[in-house]
CSV table of N, CA and C in Angstrom, one decimal:
chain,number,residue,atom,x,y,z
Y,1,ASN,N,-52.8,55.5,148.3
Y,1,ASN,CA,-53.1,54.5,148.0
Y,1,ASN,C,-54.2,53.8,148.6
Y,2,ALA,N,-55.4,53.5,148.8
Y,2,ALA,CA,-56.1,52.6,149.5
Y,2,ALA,C,-55.8,50.9,149.5
Y,3,MET,N,-56.3,50.3,150.6
Y,3,MET,CA,-56.4,49.1,150.2
Y,3,MET,C,-57.2,48.4,149.9
Y,4,ILE,N,-58.7,49.1,150.0
Y,4,ILE,CA,-59.4,48.5,149.0
Y,4,ILE,C,-60.5,49.8,148.6
Y,5,ASP,N,-60.4,50.0,147.3
Y,5,ASP,CA,-61.4,50.8,146.2
Y,5,ASP,C,-62.5,51.1,146.7
Y,6,MET,N,-63.0,51.9,145.6
Y,6,MET,CA,-64.6,53.0,146.1
Y,6,MET,C,-65.5,51.6,145.9
Y,7,GLU,N,-64.9,50.3,145.4
Y,7,GLU,CA,-66.3,49.2,144.7
Y,7,GLU,C,-66.0,48.6,145.6
Y,8,GLY,N,-65.2,48.3,146.5
Y,8,GLY,CA,-65.2,48.1,148.0
Y,8,GLY,C,-63.8,46.3,147.6
Y,9,ASN,N,-63.1,46.4,146.3
Y,9,ASN,CA,-62.7,45.7,145.7
Y,9,ASN,C,-60.6,45.7,146.6
Y,10,PRO,N,-60.1,44.4,146.7
Y,10,PRO,CA,-59.2,44.7,147.4
Y,10,PRO,C,-58.0,45.5,145.7
Y,11,THR,N,-56.8,46.1,146.3
Y,11,THR,CA,-55.7,46.8,145.5
Y,11,THR,C,-54.6,46.3,145.7
Y,12,GLU,N,-53.9,46.5,145.0
Y,12,GLU,CA,-52.5,45.8,145.6
Y,12,GLU,C,-51.8,46.4,146.6
Y,13,LEU,N,-52.0,47.2,147.3
Y,13,LEU,CA,-51.5,47.4,148.6
Y,13,LEU,C,-52.1,46.7,150.0
Y,14,TYR,N,-53.4,46.0,149.3
Y,14,TYR,CA,-54.1,44.8,150.5
Y,14,TYR,C,-53.5,43.7,149.9
Y,15,GLU,N,-52.8,43.1,149.1
Y,15,GLU,CA,-52.4,41.7,148.9
Y,15,GLU,C,-50.6,42.7,150.0
Y,16,TYR,N,-49.9,43.3,149.9
Y,16,TYR,CA,-49.0,43.9,150.4
Y,16,TYR,C,-49.2,43.4,152.3
Y,17,VAL,N,-50.3,44.7,152.5
Y,17,VAL,CA,-50.5,44.6,153.8
Y,17,VAL,C,-50.9,42.9,154.0
Y,18,ARG,N,-51.6,42.3,153.5
Y,18,ARG,CA,-52.0,40.8,154.1
Y,18,ARG,C,-51.0,39.9,154.2
Y,19,GLU,N,-49.8,40.0,153.2
Y,19,GLU,CA,-48.6,38.9,153.4
Y,19,GLU,C,-47.7,40.3,154.5
Y,20,ALA,N,-47.6,41.2,154.5
Y,20,ALA,CA,-47.3,41.6,155.8
Y,20,ALA,C,-47.6,41.1,157.4
Y,21,ASN,N,-48.2,41.0,157.5
Y,21,ASN,CA,-49.4,40.6,158.5
Y,21,ASN,C,-49.2,39.1,158.7
Y,22,LEU,N,-49.1,38.6,157.6
Y,22,LEU,CA,-48.7,36.7,158.1
Y,22,LEU,C,-47.2,36.6,158.7
Y,23,TYR,N,-46.1,37.9,158.5
Y,23,TYR,CA,-44.9,37.5,158.4
Y,23,TYR,C,-45.0,38.6,160.1
Y,24,LEU,N,-45.4,39.6,160.3
Y,24,LEU,CA,-45.7,40.1,161.5
Y,24,LEU,C,-45.7,39.3,162.7
Y,25,ARG,N,-46.8,38.7,162.3
Y,25,ARG,CA,-47.7,37.6,163.7
Y,25,ARG,C,-46.5,36.6,164.2
Y,26,PRO,N,-45.9,35.9,163.5
Y,26,PRO,CA,-44.4,34.8,164.0
Y,26,PRO,C,-43.4,35.5,164.3
Y,27,ALA,N,-43.2,36.7,163.6
Y,27,ALA,CA,-41.9,37.7,164.0
Y,27,ALA,C,-42.6,38.3,165.3
Y,28,GLY,N,-43.5,38.7,165.6
Y,28,GLY,CA,-44.1,40.0,166.6
Y,28,GLY,C,-43.9,38.6,167.8
Y,29,SER,N,-44.3,37.4,167.7
Y,29,SER,CA,-43.9,36.4,169.0
Y,29,SER,C,-42.8,35.7,169.3
Y,30,GLY,N,-41.7,36.2,168.1
Y,30,GLY,CA,-40.6,35.7,168.0
Y,30,GLY,C,-39.6,36.3,168.9
Y,31,LEU,N,-40.3,37.6,169.5
Y,31,LEU,CA,-39.6,38.9,170.1
Y,31,LEU,C,-40.4,39.2,171.5
Y,32,ILE,N,-41.5,38.4,171.8
Y,32,ILE,CA,-42.1,38.8,173.0
Y,32,ILE,C,-41.6,38.4,174.5
Y,33,GLY,N,-41.1,38.9,175.0
Y,33,GLY,CA,-39.9,38.6,176.1
Y,33,GLY,C,-39.2,39.0,176.3
Y,34,TRP,N,-38.3,39.6,174.8
Y,34,TRP,CA,-37.0,40.2,174.4
Y,34,TRP,C,-37.0,41.5,175.1
Y,35,ASP,N,-36.1,42.3,175.4
Y,35,ASP,CA,-35.6,43.6,175.3
Y,35,ASP,C,-35.2,44.1,174.3
Y,36,ASN,N,-35.4,45.4,174.0
Y,36,ASN,CA,-34.4,46.0,172.8
Y,36,ASN,C,-33.6,46.8,173.2
Y,37,GLU,N,-32.5,46.7,172.9
Y,37,GLU,CA,-31.3,47.2,173.8
Y,37,GLU,C,-30.6,48.3,172.7
Y,38,PHE,N,-30.9,47.8,171.5
Y,38,PHE,CA,-30.2,49.0,170.3
Y,38,PHE,C,-31.3,49.2,169.2
Y,39,ILE,N,-31.3,50.2,168.6
Y,39,ILE,CA,-31.7,50.6,167.3
Y,39,ILE,C,-31.4,52.0,166.4
Y,40,ALA,N,-31.4,51.1,165.5
Y,40,ALA,CA,-30.5,52.1,164.6
Y,40,ALA,C,-31.1,52.0,162.7
Y,41,ARG,N,-30.9,53.8,162.6
Y,41,ARG,CA,-31.3,53.3,160.9
Y,41,ARG,C,-30.1,53.8,159.9
Y,42,TYR,N,-30.0,52.9,158.7
Y,42,TYR,CA,-28.9,53.1,158.5
Y,42,TYR,C,-29.8,54.0,156.6
Y,43,GLU,N,-28.7,54.7,156.0
Y,43,GLU,CA,-29.5,55.6,154.9
Y,43,GLU,C,-28.0,54.8,154.1
Y,44,LYS,N,-27.7,54.6,152.8
Y,44,LYS,CA,-26.7,54.1,152.2
Y,44,LYS,C,-25.8,53.3,153.1
Y,45,GLY,N,-26.1,52.7,153.5
Y,45,GLY,CA,-24.7,52.0,154.5
Y,45,GLY,C,-24.6,52.8,155.4
Y,46,GLU,N,-25.1,54.4,155.9
Y,46,GLU,CA,-24.4,54.9,157.3
Y,46,GLU,C,-25.4,55.0,158.0
Y,47,MET,N,-24.6,55.2,159.0
Y,47,MET,CA,-25.6,55.2,160.3
Y,47,MET,C,-26.1,56.4,160.9
Y,48,LEU,N,-27.3,56.7,160.6
Y,48,LEU,CA,-28.3,58.3,161.1
Y,48,LEU,C,-27.4,58.5,162.6
Y,49,PRO,N,-27.0,59.6,162.5
Y,49,PRO,CA,-26.9,59.7,164.2
Y,49,PRO,C,-28.3,59.7,165.3
Y,50,GLY,N,-27.6,59.5,166.5
Y,50,GLY,CA,-28.5,59.0,167.8
Y,50,GLY,C,-28.7,57.1,167.4
Y,51,GLY,N,-28.7,57.1,166.6
Y,51,GLY,CA,-28.7,55.3,166.5
Y,51,GLY,C,-27.6,54.1,167.0
Y,52,SER,N,-27.4,53.0,167.3
Y,52,SER,CA,-26.1,52.4,167.9
Y,52,SER,C,-26.8,50.9,167.7
Y,53,SER,N,-25.8,49.9,166.9
Y,53,SER,CA,-25.9,49.2,166.7
Y,53,SER,C,-24.5,48.2,166.6
Y,54,PRO,N,-24.1,47.9,167.8
Y,54,PRO,CA,-23.3,47.2,168.5
Y,54,PRO,C,-22.6,45.7,167.7
Y,55,ILE,N,-23.5,44.9,167.2
Y,55,ILE,CA,-23.6,44.0,167.4
Y,55,ILE,C,-23.1,43.3,166.0
Y,56,ALA,N,-24.4,43.7,165.2
Y,56,ALA,CA,-24.4,43.7,163.5
Y,56,ALA,C,-24.5,45.0,162.6
Y,57,LYS,N,-23.9,44.8,162.0
Y,57,LYS,CA,-23.6,46.5,161.3
Y,57,LYS,C,-23.4,46.4,159.6
Y,58,PRO,N,-24.8,46.6,159.2
Y,58,PRO,CA,-25.1,46.4,157.7
Y,58,PRO,C,-23.5,47.1,157.1
Y,59,THR,N,-23.1,46.9,156.0
Y,59,THR,CA,-22.7,48.2,155.2
Y,59,THR,C,-22.8,47.8,153.4
Y,60,GLY,N,-23.0,49.2,152.7
Y,60,GLY,CA,-23.4,49.5,151.4
Y,60,GLY,C,-24.1,50.1,151.1
Y,61,ASN,N,-23.8,50.6,149.7
Y,61,ASN,CA,-24.4,52.1,149.1
Y,61,ASN,C,-25.9,51.5,149.2
Y,62,GLU,N,-26.3,50.8,148.9
Y,62,GLU,CA,-27.7,50.4,148.5
Y,62,GLU,C,-28.6,49.6,149.8
Y,63,ALA,N,-27.6,50.1,151.3
Y,63,ALA,CA,-28.3,49.3,152.8
Y,63,ALA,C,-29.3,50.7,153.3
Y,64,HIS,N,-30.6,50.8,152.8
Y,64,HIS,CA,-31.8,51.9,153.7
Y,64,HIS,C,-32.1,50.8,154.4
Y,65,LEU,N,-31.8,50.9,156.1
Y,65,LEU,CA,-32.5,50.0,156.7
Y,65,LEU,C,-32.5,50.3,158.0
Y,66,ILE,N,-33.7,49.6,158.9
Y,66,ILE,CA,-33.5,49.9,160.0
Y,66,ILE,C,-33.0,48.2,160.8
Y,67,VAL,N,-32.1,48.3,162.0
Y,67,VAL,CA,-31.3,47.4,162.5
Y,67,VAL,C,-31.8,47.4,163.8
Y,68,GLY,N,-33.0,46.6,164.8
Y,68,GLY,CA,-32.8,46.7,166.4
Y,68,GLY,C,-32.4,45.7,166.9
Y,69,THR,N,-31.7,45.6,168.0
Y,69,THR,CA,-31.4,44.5,168.5
Y,69,THR,C,-32.0,44.3,170.0
Y,70,PHE,N,-32.4,43.1,170.4
Y,70,PHE,CA,-32.9,42.2,171.2
Y,70,PHE,C,-32.3,41.6,171.9
Y,71,THR,N,-32.8,41.7,173.3
Y,71,THR,CA,-31.8,41.0,174.2
Y,71,THR,C,-32.4,40.0,175.1
Y,72,ARG,N,-32.2,38.9,175.5
Y,72,ARG,CA,-32.6,37.8,176.4
Y,72,ARG,C,-31.3,36.9,177.0
Y,73,GLY,N,-30.9,36.9,178.3
Y,73,GLY,CA,-29.9,36.4,179.0
Y,73,GLY,C,-28.3,36.5,177.7
Y,74,HIS,N,-27.7,36.0,177.7
Y,74,HIS,CA,-27.1,36.1,176.4
Y,74,HIS,C,-27.1,35.7,175.1
Y,75,LYS,N,-28.3,35.8,175.3
Y,75,LYS,CA,-28.5,35.7,173.7
Y,75,LYS,C,-29.4,37.1,172.9
Y,76,ARG,N,-29.0,37.3,171.2
Y,76,ARG,CA,-29.5,38.5,171.1
Y,76,ARG,C,-30.2,38.4,169.6
Y,77,ARG,N,-31.4,39.0,169.5
Y,77,ARG,CA,-32.2,38.8,168.6
Y,77,ARG,C,-32.0,40.5,167.1
Y,78,VAL,N,-31.5,40.2,166.2
Y,78,VAL,CA,-31.3,41.3,165.0
Y,78,VAL,C,-32.3,41.7,164.5
Y,79,VAL,N,-33.4,42.4,164.6
Y,79,VAL,CA,-33.7,42.5,163.5
Y,79,VAL,C,-33.6,43.5,162.4
Y,80,ILE,N,-33.3,42.9,161.2
Y,80,ILE,CA,-33.0,44.0,159.7
Y,80,ILE,C,-34.4,44.2,159.0
Y,81,SER,N,-34.7,44.9,158.9
Y,81,SER,CA,-36.0,45.8,158.2
Y,81,SER,C,-35.2,46.9,157.1
Y,82,ASN,N,-35.8,46.3,155.6
Y,82,ASN,CA,-35.3,47.9,154.5
Y,82,ASN,C,-36.4,48.8,155.0
Y,83,SER,N,-35.8,49.6,155.0
Y,83,SER,CA,-37.0,51.2,155.1
Y,83,SER,C,-37.7,51.6,153.9
Y,84,ARG,N,-37.6,50.8,152.8
Y,84,ARG,CA,-38.1,51.2,151.5
Y,84,ARG,C,-38.8,50.4,151.3
Y,85,CYS,N,-40.2,51.2,150.6
Y,85,CYS,CA,-40.9,49.8,150.4
Y,85,CYS,C,-41.4,50.3,148.5
Y,86,GLU,N,-40.0,50.8,148.0
Y,86,GLU,CA,-40.0,50.5,146.7
Y,86,GLU,C,-38.8,50.3,145.9
Y,87,THR,N,-37.8,49.9,146.5
Y,87,THR,CA,-36.7,49.5,145.8
Y,87,THR,C,-35.8,48.1,147.3
Y,88,ILE,N,-34.8,47.4,146.6
Y,88,ILE,CA,-34.5,45.9,147.6
Y,88,ILE,C,-33.2,47.4,148.2
Y,89,ALA,N,-32.9,46.4,149.1
Y,89,ALA,CA,-31.6,47.2,150.1
Y,89,ALA,C,-30.5,45.3,149.6
Y,90,LYS,N,-29.8,45.8,149.4
Y,90,LYS,CA,-28.3,45.0,149.5
Y,90,LYS,C,-27.2,45.4,149.8
Y,91,PHE,N,-26.7,44.4,150.9
Y,91,PHE,CA,-25.7,44.9,152.0
Y,91,PHE,C,-25.2,44.0,152.1
Y,92,SER,N,-23.8,43.9,152.9
Y,92,SER,CA,-23.2,43.2,153.4
Y,92,SER,C,-23.4,43.0,155.3
Y,93,LEU,N,-23.4,42.4,155.9
Y,93,LEU,CA,-23.5,42.3,157.6
Y,93,LEU,C,-22.7,41.7,157.8
Y,94,ASN,N,-21.9,42.5,159.1
Y,94,ASN,CA,-20.9,42.4,160.0
Y,94,ASN,C,-21.0,42.4,161.0
Y,95,ILE,N,-20.9,40.5,161.5
Y,95,ILE,CA,-21.3,40.6,162.9
Y,95,ILE,C,-19.8,40.5,163.6
Y,96,SER,N,-20.1,41.4,165.1
Y,96,SER,CA,-19.1,41.4,165.7
Y,96,SER,C,-18.3,40.7,166.5
Y,97,PRO,N,-16.7,40.5,166.2
Y,97,PRO,CA,-16.0,39.7,167.5
Y,97,PRO,C,-16.7,38.9,168.2
Y,98,GLY,N,-17.0,37.9,168.8
Y,98,GLY,CA,-17.4,37.2,170.1
Y,98,GLY,C,-18.8,37.2,169.9
Y,99,TRP,N,-19.9,37.3,168.5
Y,99,TRP,CA,-20.8,36.8,168.1
Y,99,TRP,C,-20.7,35.8,166.6
Y,100,GLN,N,-22.0,35.2,167.3
Y,100,GLN,CA,-21.8,34.5,165.7
Y,100,GLN,C,-23.7,34.1,165.3
Y,101,VAL,N,-23.9,33.7,164.4
Y,101,VAL,CA,-25.4,33.6,163.3
Y,101,VAL,C,-25.8,32.2,163.8
Y,102,ASP,N,-26.7,32.2,164.6
Y,102,ASP,CA,-27.2,30.4,165.7
Y,102,ASP,C,-28.7,30.7,164.6
Y,103,ALA,N,-29.2,31.3,164.2
Y,103,ALA,CA,-30.3,30.9,163.1
Y,103,ALA,C,-30.9,31.8,162.6
Y,104,ILE,N,-31.9,31.6,161.3
Y,104,ILE,CA,-32.3,32.5,161.3
Y,104,ILE,C,-33.5,32.4,162.0
Y,105,VAL,N,-34.8,33.4,162.8
Y,105,VAL,CA,-35.6,33.1,163.5
Y,105,VAL,C,-36.9,33.4,162.4
Y,106,THR,N,-36.9,34.2,161.5
Y,106,THR,CA,-37.9,34.0,160.4
Y,106,THR,C,-37.5,35.2,159.7
Y,107,SER,N,-37.9,35.5,158.3
Y,107,SER,CA,-37.6,36.4,157.5
Y,107,SER,C,-39.3,36.5,156.4
Y,108,MET,N,-39.2,37.3,155.6
Y,108,MET,CA,-40.0,37.6,154.5
Y,108,MET,C,-39.2,38.9,153.7
Y,109,ASP,N,-39.0,38.0,152.4
Y,109,ASP,CA,-38.8,39.1,151.0
Y,109,ASP,C,-37.1,38.5,151.9
Y,110,ALA,N,-36.1,38.1,151.9
Y,110,ALA,CA,-35.2,38.0,152.5
Y,110,ALA,C,-34.2,37.6,152.3
Y,111,THR,N,-33.3,37.4,151.8
Y,111,THR,CA,-32.1,36.0,151.3
Y,111,THR,C,-30.4,36.6,151.6
Y,112,PRO,N,-30.3,35.6,152.4
Y,112,PRO,CA,-28.3,35.8,151.9
Y,112,PRO,C,-27.8,35.3,150.5
Y,113,SER,N,-27.4,36.0,150.0
Y,113,SER,CA,-26.9,36.1,148.6
Y,113,SER,C,-26.2,34.9,148.1
Y,114,ASN,N,-25.7,33.9,149.3
Y,114,ASN,CA,-24.8,32.6,149.2
Y,114,ASN,C,-25.7,32.0,149.3
Y,115,ASN,N,-27.2,31.9,149.6
Y,115,ASN,CA,-28.1,30.9,151.0
Y,115,ASN,C,-27.5,29.8,151.8
Y,116,GLN,N,-25.8,30.5,152.0
Y,116,GLN,CA,-25.2,29.5,152.9
Y,116,GLN,C,-24.9,30.4,154.3
Y,117,GLU,N,-24.8,31.4,154.3
Y,117,GLU,CA,-24.0,31.8,155.6
Y,117,GLU,C,-25.3,33.5,155.7
Y,118,PRO,N,-25.3,33.2,157.3
Y,118,PRO,CA,-26.4,34.3,157.4
Y,118,PRO,C,-26.0,35.8,157.5
Y,119,GLY,N,-24.3,35.3,158.0
Y,119,GLY,CA,-23.9,36.9,158.3
Y,119,GLY,C,-23.4,37.3,157.1
Y,120,GLY,N,-23.6,36.8,156.2
Y,120,GLY,CA,-22.8,38.0,154.8
Y,120,GLY,C,-23.3,38.7,154.0
Y,121,ASP,N,-23.6,38.5,152.4
Y,121,ASP,CA,-24.0,39.7,151.8
Y,121,ASP,C,-25.7,38.8,151.5
Y,122,TRP,N,-26.9,40.2,151.6
Y,122,TRP,CA,-27.6,40.1,151.9
Y,122,TRP,C,-28.9,40.7,150.9
Y,123,ILE,N,-29.8,40.7,150.8
Y,123,ILE,CA,-30.8,41.3,149.4
Y,123,ILE,C,-32.0,41.2,150.6
Y,124,LEU,N,-32.5,42.0,150.8
Y,124,LEU,CA,-34.3,42.6,151.2
Y,124,LEU,C,-34.8,42.7,150.2
Y,125,GLU,N,-36.0,42.5,149.8
Y,125,GLU,CA,-36.7,42.9,148.7
Y,125,GLU,C,-37.8,44.0,149.5
Y,126,ALA,N,-38.1,45.3,148.8
Y,126,ALA,CA,-38.8,46.1,149.1
Y,126,ALA,C,-39.7,45.6,150.6
Y,127,GLY,N,-39.4,46.3,151.4
Y,127,GLY,CA,-40.0,46.5,152.4
Y,127,GLY,C,-40.2,45.1,153.5
Y,128,GLY,N,-39.0,44.2,152.8
Y,128,GLY,CA,-38.5,43.0,153.2
Y,128,GLY,C,-37.5,42.9,154.6
Y,129,SER,N,-37.6,41.6,155.5
Y,129,SER,CA,-37.0,41.7,156.7
Y,129,SER,C,-36.8,40.3,157.2
Y,130,VAL,N,-35.8,40.6,157.9
Y,130,VAL,CA,-35.6,39.0,158.5
Y,130,VAL,C,-35.2,39.5,160.4
Y,131,ILE,N,-35.4,38.1,160.8
Y,131,ILE,CA,-35.0,38.5,162.3
Y,131,ILE,C,-34.0,37.0,162.6
Y,132,LEU,N,-32.7,37.6,162.7
Y,132,LEU,CA,-31.6,36.3,163.2
Y,132,LEU,C,-31.3,36.5,164.4
Y,133,GLU,N,-30.8,35.3,165.1
Y,133,GLU,CA,-30.7,35.3,166.4
Y,133,GLU,C,-29.0,34.6,166.5
Y,134,LEU,N,-28.3,35.8,167.6
Y,134,LEU,CA,-27.0,35.7,167.8
Y,134,LEU,C,-26.6,34.8,169.0
Y,135,LYS,N,-25.5,34.1,168.6
Y,135,LYS,CA,-25.0,33.7,170.1
Y,135,LYS,C,-23.2,34.3,170.4
Y,136,PRO,N,-23.0,34.3,171.6
Y,136,PRO,CA,-21.7,34.1,171.9
Y,136,PRO,C,-21.0,33.0,170.9
Y,137,LYS,N,-19.8,33.0,170.6
Y,137,LYS,CA,-19.0,32.2,170.1
Y,137,LYS,C,-18.5,31.6,170.9
Y,138,SER,N,-18.1,30.3,170.8
Y,138,SER,CA,-17.6,29.4,172.2
Y,138,SER,C,-16.3,29.1,171.5
């Protein structure tokens, strides 16, 4: 699959990459100056060996995800991305005691299923991603 066909016309992949780039620009800006602390890959809700995600843990049989944790001072940003480009990811997000979601920094094709609580159940469309900002509970 190419982004442009033999006649120079955009393909479906072109539109997907264009949308992804629109998301990545603010997402990348949202992580400038933040240090990567942990990274983990989940398949069917199980973390694969070698990963670590101590603050935000997804669960669920449809959780095929990559979770990165970034730090700046006392705050954390968690990037959760659907690792599949052909299927949705449904999962529950468990936030460690002592932490709470402060904000959704940016998202693409990502929706909290109850539309209110970012630390609860989520649906990420194929290739979807979200950046959450967490802070210590007061």
